[in-house]
Coordinates of C-alpha atoms and ligand atoms in Angstrom, one line a residue:
X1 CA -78.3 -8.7 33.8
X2 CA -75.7 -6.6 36.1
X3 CA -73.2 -7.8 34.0
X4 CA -69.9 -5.7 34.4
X5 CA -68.9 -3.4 31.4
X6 CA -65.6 -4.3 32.0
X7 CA -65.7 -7.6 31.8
X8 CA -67.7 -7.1 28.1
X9 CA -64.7 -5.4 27.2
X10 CA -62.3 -7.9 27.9
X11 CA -63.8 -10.7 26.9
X12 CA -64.2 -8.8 23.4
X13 CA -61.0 -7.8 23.1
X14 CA -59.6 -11.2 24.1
X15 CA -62.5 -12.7 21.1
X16 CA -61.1 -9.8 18.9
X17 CA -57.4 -11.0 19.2
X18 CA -58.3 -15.2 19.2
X19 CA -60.1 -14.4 15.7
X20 CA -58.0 -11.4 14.1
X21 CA -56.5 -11.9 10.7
X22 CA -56.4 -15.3 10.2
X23 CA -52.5 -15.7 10.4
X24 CA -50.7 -18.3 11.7
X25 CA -49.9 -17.5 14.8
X26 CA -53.7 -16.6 15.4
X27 CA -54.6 -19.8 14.3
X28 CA -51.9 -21.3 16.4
X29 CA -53.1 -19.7 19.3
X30 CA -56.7 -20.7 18.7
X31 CA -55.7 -24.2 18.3
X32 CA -53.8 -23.9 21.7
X33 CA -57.0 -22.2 23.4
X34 CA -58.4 -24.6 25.7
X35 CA -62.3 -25.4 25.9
X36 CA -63.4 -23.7 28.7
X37 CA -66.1 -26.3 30.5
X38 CA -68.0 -25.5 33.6
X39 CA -69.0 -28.5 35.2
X40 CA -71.5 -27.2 37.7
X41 CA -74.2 -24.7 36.3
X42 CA -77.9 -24.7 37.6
X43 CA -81.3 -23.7 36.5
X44 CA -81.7 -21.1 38.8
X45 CA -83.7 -18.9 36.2
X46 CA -86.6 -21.1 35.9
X47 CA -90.2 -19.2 34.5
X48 CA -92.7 -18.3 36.6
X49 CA -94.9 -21.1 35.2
X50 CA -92.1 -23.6 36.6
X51 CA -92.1 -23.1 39.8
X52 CA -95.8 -22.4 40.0
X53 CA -95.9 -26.4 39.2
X54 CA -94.0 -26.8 41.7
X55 CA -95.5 -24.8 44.0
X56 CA -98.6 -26.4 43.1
X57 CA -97.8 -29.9 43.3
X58 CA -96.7 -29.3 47.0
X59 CA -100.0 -28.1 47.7
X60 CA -101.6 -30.7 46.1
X61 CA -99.9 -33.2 49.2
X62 CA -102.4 -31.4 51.3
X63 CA -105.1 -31.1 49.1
X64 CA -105.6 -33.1 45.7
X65 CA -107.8 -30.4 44.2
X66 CA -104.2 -28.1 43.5
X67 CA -103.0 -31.0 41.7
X68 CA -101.0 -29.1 38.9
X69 CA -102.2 -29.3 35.0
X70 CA -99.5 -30.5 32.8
X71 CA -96.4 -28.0 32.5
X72 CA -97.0 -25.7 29.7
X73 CA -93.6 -23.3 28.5
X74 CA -93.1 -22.7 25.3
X75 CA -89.8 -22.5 23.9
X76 CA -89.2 -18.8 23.6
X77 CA -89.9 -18.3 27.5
X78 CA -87.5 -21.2 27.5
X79 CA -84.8 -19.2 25.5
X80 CA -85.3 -16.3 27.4
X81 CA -85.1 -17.5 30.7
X82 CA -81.4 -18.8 30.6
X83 CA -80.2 -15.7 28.8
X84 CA -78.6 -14.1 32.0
X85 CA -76.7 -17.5 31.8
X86 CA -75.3 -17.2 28.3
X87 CA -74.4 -13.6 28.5
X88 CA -72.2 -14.5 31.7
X89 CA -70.9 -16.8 29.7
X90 CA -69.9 -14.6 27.1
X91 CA -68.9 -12.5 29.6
X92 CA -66.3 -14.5 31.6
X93 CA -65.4 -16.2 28.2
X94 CA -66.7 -20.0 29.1
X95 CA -67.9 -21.9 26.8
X96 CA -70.3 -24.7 28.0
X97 CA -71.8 -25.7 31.2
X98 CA -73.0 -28.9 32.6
X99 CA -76.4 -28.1 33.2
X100 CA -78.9 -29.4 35.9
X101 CA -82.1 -28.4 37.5
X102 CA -81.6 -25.9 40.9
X103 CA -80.1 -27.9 43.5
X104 CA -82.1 -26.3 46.4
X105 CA -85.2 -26.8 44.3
X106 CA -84.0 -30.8 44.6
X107 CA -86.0 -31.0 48.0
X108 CA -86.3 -34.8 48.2
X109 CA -87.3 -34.6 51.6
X110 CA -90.8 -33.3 50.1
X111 CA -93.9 -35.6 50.1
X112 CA -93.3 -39.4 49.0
X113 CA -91.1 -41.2 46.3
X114 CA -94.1 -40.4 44.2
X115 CA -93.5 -36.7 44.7
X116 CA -89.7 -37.0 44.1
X117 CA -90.4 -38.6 41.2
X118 CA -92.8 -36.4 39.1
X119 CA -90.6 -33.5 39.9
X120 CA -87.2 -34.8 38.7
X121 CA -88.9 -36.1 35.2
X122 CA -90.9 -32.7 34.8
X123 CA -87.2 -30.9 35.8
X124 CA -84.9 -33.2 34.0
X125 CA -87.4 -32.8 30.8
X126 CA -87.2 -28.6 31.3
X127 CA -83.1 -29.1 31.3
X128 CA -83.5 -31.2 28.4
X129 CA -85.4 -29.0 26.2
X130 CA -82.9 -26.3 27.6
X131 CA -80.3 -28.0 25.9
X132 CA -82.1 -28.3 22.9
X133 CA -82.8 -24.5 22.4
X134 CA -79.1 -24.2 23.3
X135 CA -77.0 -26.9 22.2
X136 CA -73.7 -24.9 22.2
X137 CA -73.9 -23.4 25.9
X138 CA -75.4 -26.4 27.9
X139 CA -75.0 -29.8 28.4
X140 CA -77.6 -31.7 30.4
X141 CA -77.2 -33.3 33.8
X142 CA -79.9 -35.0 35.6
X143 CA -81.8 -34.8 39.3
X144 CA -82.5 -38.5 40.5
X145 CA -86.1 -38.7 42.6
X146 CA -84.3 -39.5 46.1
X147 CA -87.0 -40.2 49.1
X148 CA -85.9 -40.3 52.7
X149 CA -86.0 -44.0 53.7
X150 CA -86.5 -44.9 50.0
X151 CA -84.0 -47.4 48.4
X152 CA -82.1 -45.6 45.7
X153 CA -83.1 -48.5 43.2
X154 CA -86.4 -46.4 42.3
X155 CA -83.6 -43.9 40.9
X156 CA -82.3 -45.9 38.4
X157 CA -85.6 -46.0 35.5
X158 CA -85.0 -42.0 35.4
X159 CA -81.1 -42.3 35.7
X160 CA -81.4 -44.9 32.2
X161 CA -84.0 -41.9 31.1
X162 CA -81.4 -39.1 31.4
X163 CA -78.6 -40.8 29.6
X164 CA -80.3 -43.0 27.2
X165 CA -83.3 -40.9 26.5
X166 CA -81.9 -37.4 26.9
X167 CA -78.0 -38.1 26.2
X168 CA -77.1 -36.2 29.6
X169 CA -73.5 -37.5 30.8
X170 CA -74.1 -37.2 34.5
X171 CA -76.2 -37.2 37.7
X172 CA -76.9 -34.9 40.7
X173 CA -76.5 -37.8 43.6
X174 CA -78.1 -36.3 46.8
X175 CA -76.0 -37.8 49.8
X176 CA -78.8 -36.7 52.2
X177 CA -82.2 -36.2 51.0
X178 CA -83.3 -36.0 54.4
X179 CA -82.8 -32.0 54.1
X180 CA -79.9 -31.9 56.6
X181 CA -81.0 -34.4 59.3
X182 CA -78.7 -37.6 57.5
X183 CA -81.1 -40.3 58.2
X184 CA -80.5 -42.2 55.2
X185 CA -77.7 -44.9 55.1
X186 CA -74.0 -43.1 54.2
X187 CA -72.8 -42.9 50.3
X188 CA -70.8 -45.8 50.8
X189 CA -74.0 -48.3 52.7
X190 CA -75.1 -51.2 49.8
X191 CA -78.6 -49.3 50.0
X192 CA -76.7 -47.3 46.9
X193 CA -75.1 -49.9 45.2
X194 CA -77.8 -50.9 42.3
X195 CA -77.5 -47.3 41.5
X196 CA -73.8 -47.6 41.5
X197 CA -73.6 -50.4 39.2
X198 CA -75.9 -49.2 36.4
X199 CA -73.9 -45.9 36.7
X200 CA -70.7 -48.0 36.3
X201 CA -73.0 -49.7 33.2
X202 CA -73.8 -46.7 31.6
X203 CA -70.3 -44.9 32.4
X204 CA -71.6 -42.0 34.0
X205 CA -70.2 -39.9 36.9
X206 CA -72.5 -38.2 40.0
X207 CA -71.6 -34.8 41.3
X208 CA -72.4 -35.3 45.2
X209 CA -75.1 -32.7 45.8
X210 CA -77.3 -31.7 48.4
X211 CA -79.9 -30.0 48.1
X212 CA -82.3 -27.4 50.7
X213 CA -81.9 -27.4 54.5
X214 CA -85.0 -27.9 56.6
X215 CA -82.5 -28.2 59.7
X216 CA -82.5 -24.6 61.5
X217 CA -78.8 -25.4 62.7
X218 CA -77.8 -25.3 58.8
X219 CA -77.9 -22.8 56.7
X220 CA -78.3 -23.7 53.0
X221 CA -75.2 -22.8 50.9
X222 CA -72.7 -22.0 53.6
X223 CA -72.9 -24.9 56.0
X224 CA -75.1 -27.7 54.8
X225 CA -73.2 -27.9 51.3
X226 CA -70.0 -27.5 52.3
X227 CA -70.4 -30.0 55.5
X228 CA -71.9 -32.2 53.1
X229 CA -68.9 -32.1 50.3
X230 CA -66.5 -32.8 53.5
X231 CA -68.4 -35.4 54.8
X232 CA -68.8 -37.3 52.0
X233 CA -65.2 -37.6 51.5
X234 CA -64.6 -39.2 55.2
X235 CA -67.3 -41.8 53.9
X236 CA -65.2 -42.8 50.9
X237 CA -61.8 -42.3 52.8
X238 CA -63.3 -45.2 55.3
X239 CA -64.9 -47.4 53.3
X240 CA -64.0 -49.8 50.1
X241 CA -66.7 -47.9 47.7
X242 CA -63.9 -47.7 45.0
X243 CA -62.1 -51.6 45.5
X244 CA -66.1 -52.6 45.1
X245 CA -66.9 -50.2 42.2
X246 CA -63.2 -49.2 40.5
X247 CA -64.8 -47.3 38.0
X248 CA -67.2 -45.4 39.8
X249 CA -66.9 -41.7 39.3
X250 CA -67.7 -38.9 42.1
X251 CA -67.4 -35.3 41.7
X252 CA -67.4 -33.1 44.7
X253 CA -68.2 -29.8 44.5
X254 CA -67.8 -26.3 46.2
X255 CA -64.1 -27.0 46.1
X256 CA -64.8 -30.0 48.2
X257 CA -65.7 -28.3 51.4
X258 CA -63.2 -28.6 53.6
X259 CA -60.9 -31.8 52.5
X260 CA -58.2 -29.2 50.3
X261 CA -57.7 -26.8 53.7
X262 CA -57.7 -30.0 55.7
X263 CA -55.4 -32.6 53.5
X264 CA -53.3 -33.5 55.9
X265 CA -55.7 -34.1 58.2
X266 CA -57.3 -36.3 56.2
X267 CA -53.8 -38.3 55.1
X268 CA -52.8 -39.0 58.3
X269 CA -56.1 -40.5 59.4
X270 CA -56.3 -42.8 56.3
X271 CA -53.0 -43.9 58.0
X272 CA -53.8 -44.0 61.4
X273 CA -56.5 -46.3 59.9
X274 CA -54.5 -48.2 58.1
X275 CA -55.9 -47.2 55.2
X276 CA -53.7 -47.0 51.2
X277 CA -52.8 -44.1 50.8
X278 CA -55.3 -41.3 49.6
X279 CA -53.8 -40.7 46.2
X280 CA -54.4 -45.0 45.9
X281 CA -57.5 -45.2 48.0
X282 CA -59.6 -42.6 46.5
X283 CA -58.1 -40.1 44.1
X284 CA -58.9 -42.6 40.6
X285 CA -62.8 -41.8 41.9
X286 CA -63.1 -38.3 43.5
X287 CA -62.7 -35.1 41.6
X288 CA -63.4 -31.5 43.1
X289 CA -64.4 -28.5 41.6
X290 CA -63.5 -24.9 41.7
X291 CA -66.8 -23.3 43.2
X292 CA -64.2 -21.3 45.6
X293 CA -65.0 -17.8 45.5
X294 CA -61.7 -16.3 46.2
X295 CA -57.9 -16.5 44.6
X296 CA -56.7 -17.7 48.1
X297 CA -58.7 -20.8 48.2
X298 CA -58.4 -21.9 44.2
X299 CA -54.5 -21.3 45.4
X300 CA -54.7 -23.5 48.0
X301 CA -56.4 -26.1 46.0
X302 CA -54.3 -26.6 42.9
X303 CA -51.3 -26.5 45.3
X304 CA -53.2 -29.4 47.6
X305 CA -54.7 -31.6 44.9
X306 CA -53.1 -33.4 42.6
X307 CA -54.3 -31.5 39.1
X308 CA -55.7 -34.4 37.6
X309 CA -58.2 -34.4 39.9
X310 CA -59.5 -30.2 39.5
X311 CA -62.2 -29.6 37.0
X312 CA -63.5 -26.0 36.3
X313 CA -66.7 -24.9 37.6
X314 CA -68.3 -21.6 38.5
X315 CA -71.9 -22.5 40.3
X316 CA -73.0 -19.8 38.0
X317 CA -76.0 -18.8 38.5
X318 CA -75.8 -19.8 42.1
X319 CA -75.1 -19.7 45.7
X320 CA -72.7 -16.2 45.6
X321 CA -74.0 -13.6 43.1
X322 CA -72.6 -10.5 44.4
X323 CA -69.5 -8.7 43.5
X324 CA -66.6 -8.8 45.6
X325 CA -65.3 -5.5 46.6
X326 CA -61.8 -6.3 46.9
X327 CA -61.7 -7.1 43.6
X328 CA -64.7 -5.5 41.9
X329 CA -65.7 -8.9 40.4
X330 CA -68.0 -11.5 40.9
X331 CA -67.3 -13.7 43.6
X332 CA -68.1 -16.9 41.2
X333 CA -66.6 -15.5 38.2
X334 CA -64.0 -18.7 39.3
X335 CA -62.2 -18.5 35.9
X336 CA -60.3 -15.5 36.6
X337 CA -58.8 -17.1 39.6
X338 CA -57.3 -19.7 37.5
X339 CA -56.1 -17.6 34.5
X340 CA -54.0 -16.1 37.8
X341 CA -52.6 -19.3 38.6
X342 CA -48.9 -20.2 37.1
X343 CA -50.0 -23.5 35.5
X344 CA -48.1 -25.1 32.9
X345 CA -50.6 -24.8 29.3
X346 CA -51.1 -28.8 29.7
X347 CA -52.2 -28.2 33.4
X348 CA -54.5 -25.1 32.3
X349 CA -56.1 -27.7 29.6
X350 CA -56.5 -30.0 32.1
X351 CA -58.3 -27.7 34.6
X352 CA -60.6 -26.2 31.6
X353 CA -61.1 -29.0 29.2
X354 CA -59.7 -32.4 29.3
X355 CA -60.3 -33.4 33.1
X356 CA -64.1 -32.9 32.5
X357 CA -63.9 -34.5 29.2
X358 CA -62.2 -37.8 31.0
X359 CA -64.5 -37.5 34.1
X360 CA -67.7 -36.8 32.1
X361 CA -66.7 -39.0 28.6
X362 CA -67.9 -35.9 27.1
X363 CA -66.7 -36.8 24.1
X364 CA -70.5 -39.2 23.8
X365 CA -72.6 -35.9 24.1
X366 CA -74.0 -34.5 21.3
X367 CA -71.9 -30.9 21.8
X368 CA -68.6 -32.9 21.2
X369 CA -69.6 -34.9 18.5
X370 CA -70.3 -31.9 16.4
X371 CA -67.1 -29.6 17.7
X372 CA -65.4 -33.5 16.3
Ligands
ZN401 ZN1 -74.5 -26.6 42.9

């Protein structure tokens, strides 16, 4: 992988000083290191043989002959094919990611329920057996088989499958799986609310993700996610989601579209609608990330939102993977625009480590049982 030499070089000299000598004040300072999590990672280095399935099992809608044969990968393609991800990793000094299939490879708007459904056991299974080869860089999160005009109650036997069966602390929740045409009931409609109460059962968060346009007027990764993070916020600023489920948990990614930029905008009409306050009405449920490729944005959203509610995340492998001239780094290397920030060290631990560990109850998954 186009990993930078420089980065290498820091990120060994930063592991060189953390581990040298064993004195006091190394250990001190090691103790006082916080756990860098990223809550948002994809497979987006699937094997051939992967997507061939899939590939295959989209044909077979048209013609049941290209039905696929069962998935064959051993474990050493497995390995290798999420190397690039571990050596960013290293690179950018994280150390574990919350790991689900590719969110553009989601596409719930393909065939029927049927279709949805194969794919996200055959992709939660590959994530799970990632996690397995890798225990110390990834953490498993699950896809839900979401069908257009489908009632999300056919997602719950896999949602019980990827926590109780696979031990994965979360779910991708796919607020249109219509593919950018939104004719499926909003987040907030009681069409999601079985979901929502085994969720609340089995304590787990969603991240709100969409997954590929098939709408020409929105492109993929600029427009339809980042219309889709903002517009799921308006759905829970105007509804009671969170009076009806207090413990529900949402995450909303890419920085949360445009709801940081636009916070006063959004304040003043939760008042014009006599509506609580934001920080009462929503902000015990809704958590953003920091997929925001650039210091001035990750500025603007630790000055915006409150920092309880920031958890780190880099996308990485994902939607941006050049290298930003300006700074001749990666556009979603995301944890050097924090380490910039002038946090206090309990605000830094809460951006890295803890918020995540709250949000996530990490603390059940098999990674944090072992660390102890
Ligand atoms: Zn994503």
């Amino acid at each position: 992988m186009n990993v930078s030499r420089r980065d290498w070089l820091k990120g060994a000299a930063a592991l060189g000083a953390a581990w040298a000598g064993g004195s006091p004040l190394a250990a001190s300072a090691q103790q006082t290191k916080p756990l860098v999590i990223d809550c948002h990672g994809h497979y987006t280095t699937e094997p051939k043989a992967f997507l061939a399935y899939r590939q295959a099992q989209i044909a077979a809608l048209r013609d049941p002959a290209q039905k696929p044969a069962a998935l064959k990968i051993s474990d050493d393609e497995l390995a290798e094919s999420v190397q690039p991800q571990i050596d960013f990793q290293r690179a950018r000094r994280t150390d574990v990611t919350l790991f689900s299939p590719r969110a553009a490879g989601m596409r719930h708007h393909i065939g029927p329920a049927e279709t949805s459904a194969d794919w996200s056991r055959v992709s939660n299974e590959i994530i799970h057996r990632v996690c397995m080869l890798r225990p110390d860089n990834f953490i498993g999160v699950g896809q839900l088989p979401q069908s257009p005009g489908v009632r999300p109650d056919n997602c719950i036997e896999e949602l019980e499958r990827c926590v109780k069966s696979y031990g994965f602390p979360a779910i991708n929740l796919n607020p249109d799986p219509t593919g950018g045409f939104w004719r499926d009931p909003p987040l907030t409609d009681r069409w999601y609310y079985p979901l929502y109460e085994r969720m609340v059962e089995l304590d787990v968060p969603a991240m709100v993700h969409v997954s590929a346009s098939i709408n020409p007027n929105f492109q993929g990764t600029g427009a339809h996610y980042l219309a889709a993070d903002t517009t799921a916020f308006m759905q829970f600023l105007t509804s009671d989601l969170f009076k009806d489920f207090p413990a529900l948990r949402m995450v909303i990614p890419h920085g949360g579209g445009a709801v940081p930029y636009h916070w006063g905008r959004y304040r003043g009409l939760a008042q014009d609608m006599n509506r609580p306050p934001l920080d009462q009405l929503l902000l015990h449920n809704v958590f953003f990330d920091t997929c925001v490729y650039h210091q001035p944005g990750i500025d603007l959203l630790t000055k915006v939102i409150p920092i309880d509610n920031i958890l780190f995340a880099s996308e990485m492998i994902g939607a941006v993977r050049g290298i930003d001239p300006s700074t001749g780094h990666y556009y979603d290397d995301t944890k050097r625009y924090i380490d910039a920030l002038s946090l206090s060290t309990d605000d830094r631990r809460k951006v890295f480590e803890t918020n995540a560990r709250r949000v996530y109850r990490l603390d059940r998954t098999d990674y944090f049982k072992r660390r102890g």
